GROMACS .gro file of C-alpha atoms in nm:
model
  371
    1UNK     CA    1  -0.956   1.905   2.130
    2UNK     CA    2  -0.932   2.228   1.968
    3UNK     CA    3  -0.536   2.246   1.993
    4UNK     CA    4  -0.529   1.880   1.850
    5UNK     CA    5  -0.778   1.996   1.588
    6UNK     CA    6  -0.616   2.303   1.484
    7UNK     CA    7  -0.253   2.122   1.438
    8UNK     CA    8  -0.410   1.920   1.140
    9UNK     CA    9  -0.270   2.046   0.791
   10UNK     CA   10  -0.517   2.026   0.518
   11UNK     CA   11  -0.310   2.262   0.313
   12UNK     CA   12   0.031   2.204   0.184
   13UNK     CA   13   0.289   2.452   0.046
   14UNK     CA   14   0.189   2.593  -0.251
   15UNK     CA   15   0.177   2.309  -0.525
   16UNK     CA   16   0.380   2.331  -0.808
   17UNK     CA   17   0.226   2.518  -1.070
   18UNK     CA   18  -0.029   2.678  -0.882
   19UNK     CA   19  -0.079   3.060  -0.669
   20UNK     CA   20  -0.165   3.111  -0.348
   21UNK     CA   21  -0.455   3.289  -0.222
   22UNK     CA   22  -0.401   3.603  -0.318
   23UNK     CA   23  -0.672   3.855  -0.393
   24UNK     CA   24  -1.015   3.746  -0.501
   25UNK     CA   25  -0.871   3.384  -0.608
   26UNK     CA   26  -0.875   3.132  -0.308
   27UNK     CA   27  -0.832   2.726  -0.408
   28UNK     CA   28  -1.111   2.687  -0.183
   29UNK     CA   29  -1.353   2.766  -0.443
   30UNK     CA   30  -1.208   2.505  -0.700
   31UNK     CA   31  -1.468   2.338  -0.925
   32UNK     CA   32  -1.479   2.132  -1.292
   33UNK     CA   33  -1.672   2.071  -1.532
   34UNK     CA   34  -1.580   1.836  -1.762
   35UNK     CA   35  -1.674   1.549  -1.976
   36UNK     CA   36  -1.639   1.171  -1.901
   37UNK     CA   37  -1.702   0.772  -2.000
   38UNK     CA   38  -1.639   0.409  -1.946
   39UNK     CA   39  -1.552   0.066  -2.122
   40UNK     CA   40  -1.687  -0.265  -1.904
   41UNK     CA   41  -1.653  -0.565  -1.990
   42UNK     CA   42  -2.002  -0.741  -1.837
   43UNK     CA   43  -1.834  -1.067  -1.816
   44UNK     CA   44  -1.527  -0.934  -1.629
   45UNK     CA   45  -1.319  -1.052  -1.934
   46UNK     CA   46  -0.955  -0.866  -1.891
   47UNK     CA   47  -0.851  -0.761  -2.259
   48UNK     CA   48  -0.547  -0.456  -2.385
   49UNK     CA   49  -0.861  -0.359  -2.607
   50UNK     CA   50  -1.059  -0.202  -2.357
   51UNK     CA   51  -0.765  -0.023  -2.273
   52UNK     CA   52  -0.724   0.078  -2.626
   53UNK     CA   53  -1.131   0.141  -2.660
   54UNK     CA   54  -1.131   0.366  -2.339
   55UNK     CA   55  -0.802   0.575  -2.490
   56UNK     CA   56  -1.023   0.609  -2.828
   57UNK     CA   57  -1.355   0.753  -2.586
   58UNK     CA   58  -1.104   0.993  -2.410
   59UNK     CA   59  -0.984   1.124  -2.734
   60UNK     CA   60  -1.346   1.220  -2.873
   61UNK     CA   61  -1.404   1.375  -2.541
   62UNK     CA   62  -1.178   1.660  -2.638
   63UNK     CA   63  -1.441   1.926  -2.673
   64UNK     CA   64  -1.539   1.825  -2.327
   65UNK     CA   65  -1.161   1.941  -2.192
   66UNK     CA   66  -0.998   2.260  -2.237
   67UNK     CA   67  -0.656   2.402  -2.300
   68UNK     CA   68  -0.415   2.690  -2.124
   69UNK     CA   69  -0.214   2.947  -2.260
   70UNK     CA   70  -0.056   2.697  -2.482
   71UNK     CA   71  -0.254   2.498  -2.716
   72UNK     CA   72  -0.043   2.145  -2.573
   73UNK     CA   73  -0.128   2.230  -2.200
   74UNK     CA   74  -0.441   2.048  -2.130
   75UNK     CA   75  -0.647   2.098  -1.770
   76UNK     CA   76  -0.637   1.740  -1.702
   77UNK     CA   77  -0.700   1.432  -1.875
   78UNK     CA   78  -0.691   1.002  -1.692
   79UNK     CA   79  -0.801   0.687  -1.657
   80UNK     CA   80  -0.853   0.444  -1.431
   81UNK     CA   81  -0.800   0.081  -1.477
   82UNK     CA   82  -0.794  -0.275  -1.302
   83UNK     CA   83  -0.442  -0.356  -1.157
   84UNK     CA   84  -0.304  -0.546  -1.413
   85UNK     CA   85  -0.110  -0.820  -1.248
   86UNK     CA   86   0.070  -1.014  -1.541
   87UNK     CA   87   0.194  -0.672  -1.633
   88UNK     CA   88   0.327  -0.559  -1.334
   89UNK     CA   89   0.433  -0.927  -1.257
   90UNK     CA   90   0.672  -0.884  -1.545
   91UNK     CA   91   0.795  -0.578  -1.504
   92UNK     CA   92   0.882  -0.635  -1.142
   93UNK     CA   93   1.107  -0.912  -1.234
   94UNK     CA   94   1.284  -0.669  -1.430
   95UNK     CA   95   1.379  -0.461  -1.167
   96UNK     CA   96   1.455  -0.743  -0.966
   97UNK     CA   97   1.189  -0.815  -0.712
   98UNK     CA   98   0.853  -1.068  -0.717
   99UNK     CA   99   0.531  -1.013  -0.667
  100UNK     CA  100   0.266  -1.217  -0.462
  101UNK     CA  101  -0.029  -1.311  -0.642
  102UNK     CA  102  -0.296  -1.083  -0.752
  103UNK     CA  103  -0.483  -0.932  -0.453
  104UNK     CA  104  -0.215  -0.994  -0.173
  105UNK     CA  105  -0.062  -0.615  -0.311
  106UNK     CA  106  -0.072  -0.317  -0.373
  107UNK     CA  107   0.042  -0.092  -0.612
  108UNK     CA  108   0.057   0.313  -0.540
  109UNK     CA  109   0.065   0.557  -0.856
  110UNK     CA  110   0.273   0.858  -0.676
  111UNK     CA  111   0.360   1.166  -0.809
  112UNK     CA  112   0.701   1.276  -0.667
  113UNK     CA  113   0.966   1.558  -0.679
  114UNK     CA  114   1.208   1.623  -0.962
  115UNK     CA  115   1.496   1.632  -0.767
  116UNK     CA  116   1.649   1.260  -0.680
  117UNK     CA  117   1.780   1.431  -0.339
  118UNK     CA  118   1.429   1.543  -0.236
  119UNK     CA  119   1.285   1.215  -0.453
  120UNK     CA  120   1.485   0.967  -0.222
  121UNK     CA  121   1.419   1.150   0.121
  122UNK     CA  122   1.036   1.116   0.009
  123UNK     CA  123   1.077   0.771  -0.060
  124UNK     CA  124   1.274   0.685   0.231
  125UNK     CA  125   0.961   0.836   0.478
  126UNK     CA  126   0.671   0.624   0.224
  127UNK     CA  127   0.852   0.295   0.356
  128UNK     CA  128   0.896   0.431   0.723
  129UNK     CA  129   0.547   0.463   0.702
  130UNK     CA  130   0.461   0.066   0.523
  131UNK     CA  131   0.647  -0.072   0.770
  132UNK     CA  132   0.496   0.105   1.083
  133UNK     CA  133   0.164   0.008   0.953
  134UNK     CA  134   0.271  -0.365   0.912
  135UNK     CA  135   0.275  -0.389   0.571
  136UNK     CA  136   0.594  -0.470   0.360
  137UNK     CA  137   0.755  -0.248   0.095
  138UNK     CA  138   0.831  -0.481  -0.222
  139UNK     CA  139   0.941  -0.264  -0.427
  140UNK     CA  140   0.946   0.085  -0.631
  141UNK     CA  141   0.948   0.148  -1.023
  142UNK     CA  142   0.997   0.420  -1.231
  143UNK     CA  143   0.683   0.501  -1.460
  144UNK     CA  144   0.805   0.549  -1.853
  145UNK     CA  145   0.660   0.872  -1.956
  146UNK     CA  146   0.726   1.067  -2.223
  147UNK     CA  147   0.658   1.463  -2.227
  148UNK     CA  148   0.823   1.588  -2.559
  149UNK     CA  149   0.395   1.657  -2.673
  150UNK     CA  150   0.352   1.873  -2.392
  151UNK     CA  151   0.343   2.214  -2.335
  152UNK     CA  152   0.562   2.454  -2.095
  153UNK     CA  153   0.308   2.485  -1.866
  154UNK     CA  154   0.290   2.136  -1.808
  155UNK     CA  155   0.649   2.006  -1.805
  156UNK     CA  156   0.716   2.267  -1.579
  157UNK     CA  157   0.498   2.187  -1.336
  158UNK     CA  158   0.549   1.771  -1.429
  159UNK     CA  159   0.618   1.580  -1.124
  160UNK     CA  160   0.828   1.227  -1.126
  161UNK     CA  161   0.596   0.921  -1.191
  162UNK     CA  162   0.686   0.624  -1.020
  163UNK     CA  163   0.463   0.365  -0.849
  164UNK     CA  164   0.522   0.140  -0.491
  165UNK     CA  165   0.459  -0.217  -0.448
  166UNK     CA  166   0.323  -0.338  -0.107
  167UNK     CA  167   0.275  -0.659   0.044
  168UNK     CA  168  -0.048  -0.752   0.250
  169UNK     CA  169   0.067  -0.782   0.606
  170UNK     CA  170   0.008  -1.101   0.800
  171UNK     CA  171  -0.207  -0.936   1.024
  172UNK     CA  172  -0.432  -0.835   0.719
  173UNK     CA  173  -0.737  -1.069   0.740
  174UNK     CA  174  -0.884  -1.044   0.405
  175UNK     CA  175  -0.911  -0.811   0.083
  176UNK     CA  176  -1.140  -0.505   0.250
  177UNK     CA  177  -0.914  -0.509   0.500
  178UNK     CA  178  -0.590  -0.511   0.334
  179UNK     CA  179  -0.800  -0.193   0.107
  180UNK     CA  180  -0.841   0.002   0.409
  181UNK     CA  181  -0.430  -0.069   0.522
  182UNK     CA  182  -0.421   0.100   0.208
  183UNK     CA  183  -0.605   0.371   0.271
  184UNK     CA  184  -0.446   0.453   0.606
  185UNK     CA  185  -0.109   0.458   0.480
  186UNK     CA  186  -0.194   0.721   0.209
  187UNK     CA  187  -0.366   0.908   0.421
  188UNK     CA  188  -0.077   0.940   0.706
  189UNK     CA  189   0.159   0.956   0.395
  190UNK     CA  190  -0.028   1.295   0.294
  191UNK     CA  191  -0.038   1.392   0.680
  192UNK     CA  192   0.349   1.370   0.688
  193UNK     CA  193   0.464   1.440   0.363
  194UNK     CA  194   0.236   1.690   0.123
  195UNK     CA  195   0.076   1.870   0.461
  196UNK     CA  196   0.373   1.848   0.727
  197UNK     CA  197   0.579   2.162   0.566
  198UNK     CA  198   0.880   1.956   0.699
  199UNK     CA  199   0.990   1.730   0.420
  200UNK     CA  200   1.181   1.855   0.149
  201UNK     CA  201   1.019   1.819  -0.168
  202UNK     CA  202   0.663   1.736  -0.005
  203UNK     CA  203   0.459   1.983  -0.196
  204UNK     CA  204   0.540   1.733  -0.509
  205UNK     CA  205   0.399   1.437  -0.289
  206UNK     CA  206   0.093   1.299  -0.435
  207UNK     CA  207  -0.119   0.933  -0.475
  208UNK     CA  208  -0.353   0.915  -0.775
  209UNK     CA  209  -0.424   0.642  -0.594
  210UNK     CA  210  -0.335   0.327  -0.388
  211UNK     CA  211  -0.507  -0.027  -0.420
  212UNK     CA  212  -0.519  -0.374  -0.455
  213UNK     CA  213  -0.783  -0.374  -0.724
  214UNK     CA  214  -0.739  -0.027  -0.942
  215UNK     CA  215  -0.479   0.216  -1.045
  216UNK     CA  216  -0.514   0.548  -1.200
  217UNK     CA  217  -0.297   0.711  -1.465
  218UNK     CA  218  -0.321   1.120  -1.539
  219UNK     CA  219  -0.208   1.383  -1.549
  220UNK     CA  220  -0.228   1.746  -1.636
  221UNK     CA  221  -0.267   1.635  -1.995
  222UNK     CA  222  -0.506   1.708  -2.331
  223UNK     CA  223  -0.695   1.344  -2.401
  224UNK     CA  224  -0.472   1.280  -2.679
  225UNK     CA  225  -0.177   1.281  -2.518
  226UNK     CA  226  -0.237   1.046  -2.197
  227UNK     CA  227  -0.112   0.751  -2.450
  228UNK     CA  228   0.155   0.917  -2.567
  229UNK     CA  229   0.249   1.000  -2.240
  230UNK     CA  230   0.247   0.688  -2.037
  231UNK     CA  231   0.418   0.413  -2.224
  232UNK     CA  232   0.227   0.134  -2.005
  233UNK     CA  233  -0.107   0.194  -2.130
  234UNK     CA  234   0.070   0.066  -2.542
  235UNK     CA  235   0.174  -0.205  -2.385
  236UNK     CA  236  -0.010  -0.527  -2.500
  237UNK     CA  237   0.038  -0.679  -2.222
  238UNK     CA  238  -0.186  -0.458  -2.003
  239UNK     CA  239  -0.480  -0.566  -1.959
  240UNK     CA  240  -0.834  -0.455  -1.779
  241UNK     CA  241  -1.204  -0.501  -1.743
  242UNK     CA  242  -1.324  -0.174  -1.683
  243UNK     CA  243  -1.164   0.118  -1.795
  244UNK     CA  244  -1.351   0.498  -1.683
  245UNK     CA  245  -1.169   0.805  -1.864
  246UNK     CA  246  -1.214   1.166  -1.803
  247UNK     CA  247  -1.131   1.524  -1.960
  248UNK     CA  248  -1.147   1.818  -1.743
  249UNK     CA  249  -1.250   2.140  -1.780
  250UNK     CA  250  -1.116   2.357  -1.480
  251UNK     CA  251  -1.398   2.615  -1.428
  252UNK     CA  252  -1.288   2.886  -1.180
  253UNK     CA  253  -0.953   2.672  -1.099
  254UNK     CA  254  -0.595   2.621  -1.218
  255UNK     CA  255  -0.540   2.297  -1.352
  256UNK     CA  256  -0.260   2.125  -1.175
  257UNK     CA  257  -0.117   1.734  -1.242
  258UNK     CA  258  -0.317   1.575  -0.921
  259UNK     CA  259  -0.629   1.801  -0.993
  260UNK     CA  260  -0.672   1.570  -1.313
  261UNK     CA  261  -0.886   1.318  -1.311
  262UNK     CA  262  -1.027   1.056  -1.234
  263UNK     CA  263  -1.016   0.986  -0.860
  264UNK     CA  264  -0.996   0.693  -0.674
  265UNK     CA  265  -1.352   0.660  -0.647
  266UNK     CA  266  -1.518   0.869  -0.933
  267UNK     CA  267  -1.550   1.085  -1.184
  268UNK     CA  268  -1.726   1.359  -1.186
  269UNK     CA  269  -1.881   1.688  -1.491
  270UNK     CA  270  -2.088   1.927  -1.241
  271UNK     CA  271  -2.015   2.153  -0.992
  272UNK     CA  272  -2.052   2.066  -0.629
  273UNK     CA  273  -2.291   2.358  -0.485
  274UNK     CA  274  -2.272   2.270  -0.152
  275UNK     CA  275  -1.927   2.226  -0.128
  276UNK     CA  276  -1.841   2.467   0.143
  277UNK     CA  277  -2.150   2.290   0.412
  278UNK     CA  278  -2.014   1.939   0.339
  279UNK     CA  279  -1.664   2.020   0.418
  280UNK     CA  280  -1.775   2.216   0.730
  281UNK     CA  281  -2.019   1.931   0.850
  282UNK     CA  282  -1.751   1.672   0.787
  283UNK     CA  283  -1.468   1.873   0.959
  284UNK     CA  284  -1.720   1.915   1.275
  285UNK     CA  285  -1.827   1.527   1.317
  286UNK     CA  286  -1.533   1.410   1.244
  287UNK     CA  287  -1.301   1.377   1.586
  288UNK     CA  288  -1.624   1.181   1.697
  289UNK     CA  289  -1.599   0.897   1.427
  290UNK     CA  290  -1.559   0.542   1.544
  291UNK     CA  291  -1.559   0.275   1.340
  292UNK     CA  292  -1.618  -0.147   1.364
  293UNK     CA  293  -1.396  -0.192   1.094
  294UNK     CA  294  -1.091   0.066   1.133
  295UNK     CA  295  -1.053   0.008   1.539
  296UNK     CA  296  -0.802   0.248   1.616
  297UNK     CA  297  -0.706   0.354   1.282
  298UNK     CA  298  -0.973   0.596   1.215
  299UNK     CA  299  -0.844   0.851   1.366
  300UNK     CA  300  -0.518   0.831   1.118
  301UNK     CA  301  -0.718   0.933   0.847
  302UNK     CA  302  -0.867   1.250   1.008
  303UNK     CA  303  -0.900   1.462   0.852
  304UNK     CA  304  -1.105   1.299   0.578
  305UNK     CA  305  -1.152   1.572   0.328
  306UNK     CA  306  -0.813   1.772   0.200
  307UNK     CA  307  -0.947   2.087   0.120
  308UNK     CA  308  -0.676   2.208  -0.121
  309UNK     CA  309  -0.819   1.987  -0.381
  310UNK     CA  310  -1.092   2.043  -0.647
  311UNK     CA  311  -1.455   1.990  -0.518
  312UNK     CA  312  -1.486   1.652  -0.710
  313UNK     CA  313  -1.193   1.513  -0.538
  314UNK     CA  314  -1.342   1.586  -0.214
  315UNK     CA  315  -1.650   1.408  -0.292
  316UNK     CA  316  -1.441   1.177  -0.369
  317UNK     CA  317  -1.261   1.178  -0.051
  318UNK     CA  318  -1.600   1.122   0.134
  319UNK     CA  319  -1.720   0.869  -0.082
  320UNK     CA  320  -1.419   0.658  -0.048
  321UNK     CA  321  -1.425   0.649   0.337
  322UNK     CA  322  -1.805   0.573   0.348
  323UNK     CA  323  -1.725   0.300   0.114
  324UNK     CA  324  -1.448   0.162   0.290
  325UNK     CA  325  -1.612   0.149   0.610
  326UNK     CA  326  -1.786  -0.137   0.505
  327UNK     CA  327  -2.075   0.005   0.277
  328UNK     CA  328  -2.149  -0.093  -0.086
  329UNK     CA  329  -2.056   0.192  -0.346
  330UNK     CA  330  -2.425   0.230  -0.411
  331UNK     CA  331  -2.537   0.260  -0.071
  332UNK     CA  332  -2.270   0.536  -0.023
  333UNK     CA  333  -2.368   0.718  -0.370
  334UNK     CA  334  -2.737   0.732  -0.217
  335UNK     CA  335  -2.638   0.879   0.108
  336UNK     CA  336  -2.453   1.174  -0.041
  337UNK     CA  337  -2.668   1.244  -0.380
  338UNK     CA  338  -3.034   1.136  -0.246
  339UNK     CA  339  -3.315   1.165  -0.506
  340UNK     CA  340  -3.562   1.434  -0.369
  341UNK     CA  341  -3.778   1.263  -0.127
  342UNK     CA  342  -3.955   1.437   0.086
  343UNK     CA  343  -4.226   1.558  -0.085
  344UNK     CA  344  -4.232   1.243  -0.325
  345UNK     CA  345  -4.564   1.079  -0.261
  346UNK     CA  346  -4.538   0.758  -0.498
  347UNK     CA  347  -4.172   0.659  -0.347
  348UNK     CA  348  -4.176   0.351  -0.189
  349UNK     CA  349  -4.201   0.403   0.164
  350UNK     CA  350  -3.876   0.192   0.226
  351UNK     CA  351  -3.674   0.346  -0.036
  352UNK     CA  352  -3.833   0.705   0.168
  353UNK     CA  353  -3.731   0.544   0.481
  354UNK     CA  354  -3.370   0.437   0.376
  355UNK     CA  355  -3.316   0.868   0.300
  356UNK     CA  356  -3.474   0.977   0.591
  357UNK     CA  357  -3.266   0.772   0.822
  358UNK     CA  358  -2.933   0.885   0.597
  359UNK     CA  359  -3.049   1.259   0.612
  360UNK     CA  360  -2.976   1.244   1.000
  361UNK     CA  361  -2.611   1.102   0.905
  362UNK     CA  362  -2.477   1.293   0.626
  363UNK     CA  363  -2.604   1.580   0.417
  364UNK     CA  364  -2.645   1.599   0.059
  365UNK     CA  365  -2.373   1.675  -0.187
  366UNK     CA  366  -2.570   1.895  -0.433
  367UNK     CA  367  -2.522   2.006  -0.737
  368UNK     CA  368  -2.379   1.745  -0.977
  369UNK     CA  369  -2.426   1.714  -1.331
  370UNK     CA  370  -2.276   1.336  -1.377
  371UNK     CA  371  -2.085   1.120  -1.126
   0.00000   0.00000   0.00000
């Protein structure tokens, strides 16, 4: 077990635009702080305006950012969004391919290398991987981005934007399950590809993320200039419910494109204090997982956490397994940041009850300011 264990990459090549360890600086220690917020729509109502409204919120959060060297190279600046199908319905006739109806896809936002060589051979192992999973590759498109706003820093460490289209699988017996498909082919993608060493290009390899139900667009951008940037989010004709935006200040950190926010899951202003426990008890239990819902597929997305990211995306990494294992977002937000409840006499003894029994699964994640 500990060969097996010890052949498991978390740590890629050095990522474009960023140092090794070297000295006192090791990514380990990588932590934000940063400033965040949200458009819903409470009756699920898909509109370009929230788009527009969330854009507007991410721009006032500039104070809550920062900048480099250069006053156009932000730390980090995204949003997530709702896929939005009549969008992407169009534009995939454009490039010549159809799309199922909304839910029986995927799309993936992936960062990939500048060189169309490299690009292509990256590509080529992403649909190796779709098929082996039973899943079917509909399609790729090129993102429209535009990075004459942005500074040296940041075009020079600027990956290509383009985003896959995947089928759900005939085996795939509902939406969760078609989610966690998903999920396993990122995650072996990452394995392979940004953690093998043996791809060319790989270090570039990156998924903001990979769903049937959101997509995230960022970047290592100032707020103002994710609009400017990704041509997609003008368009009328995209259209969400929900919209959450964030600005990142890089505290202790280099700010890198996939370092940007937000995640798949969340967003996150705080430090994680713990960081370096939850990593360790995660990496321990781990080999031992076994799971209803994944069967054999859990142990494809070991290891859960990839430690060369920032300590927000590793909560996040957590978070999205718990939830994907078949518990509710809430339920996995209360495992990992319990109210204090030990010594909490007017708690209702089940809510006391529910902690105490999640205290023997999982320890806290301490330390955060807003998730």
């Amino acid at each position: 077990m500990q060969k097996a264990n010890a052949a498991i990459q978390t740590t890629p090549a050095t990522p474009p635009g960023l140092p090794a360890k070297q000295g006192l600086y090791d990514p380990q220690f990588e932590h934000d702080a940063c400033g965040l917020g949200f458009v819903v729509n409470i009756k699920g109502k898909k509109s370009h305006q929230t788009v527009t409204d969330a854009l507007l919120i991410l721009v006032n959060l500039d104070h809550r950012g920062a900048v480099g060297c250069e006053h156009n190279t932000g730390d980090g600046a995204g949003i997530l969004l709702q896929v939005p199908h009549d969008f992407f319905a169009a534009q995939a006739t454009k490039l010549g391919f159809k799309l199922p109806a909304f839910g029986d896809y995927g799309v993936g936002m992936v960062f990939l290398p500048k060189s169309p060589i490299e690009r292509d051979g990256v590509k080529r192992e992403v649909e190796k991987i779709i098929s082996a999973e039973g899943q079917a590759l509909l399609g790729w498109r090129d993102v429209p981005t535009d990075n004459s706003a942005l500074g040296k820093s940041a075009v020079a460490a600027e990956p290509h934007m383009a985003q896959v289209f995947i089928g759900k699988g005939a085996s795939v017996k509902d939406d969760a399950a078609f989610e966690r498909k998903l999920y396993v082919i990122r995650k072996v993608a990452e394995q392979k590809i940004r953690y093998g060493n043996k791809i060319d290009g790989g270090k570039w390899f990156y998924v903001s993320s990979l769903s049937s139900r959101t997509i995230v667009y960022k970047g290592m951008l100032m707020p103002e200039q994710v609009g400017g940037y990704y041509a997609d989010l003008r368009d009328p004709a995209f259209t969400t419910a929900l919209a959450l935006v964030h600005s990142r200040f890089s505290t202790n950190t280099f700010p890198s494109w996939d370092r940007a926010h937000p995640n798949r899951y969340i967003a996150h202003n705080g430090e994680i204090n713990t960081l370096r426990g939850n990593v360790n008890w995660m990496r321990a239990g781990q080999a031992n997982f076994i799971s209803d819902l994944f069967g054999k597929d859990i142990k494809k997305v070991i290891p859960v956490i990839n430690e060369d990211n920032s300590d927000s995306a590793q909560f996040d990494n957590c978070v999205e397994l718990l939830t994907l294992a078949g518990r509710e977002l809430p339920h996995a937000m209360m495992m990992m940041i319990p109210e204090p409840w030990e010594n909490h006499e007017s708690m209702d003894p089940a809510r006391r009850a529910f902690y105490e029994y999640h205290s023997c699964l999982i320890e806290p994640w301490d330390g955060p300011a807003s998730m």
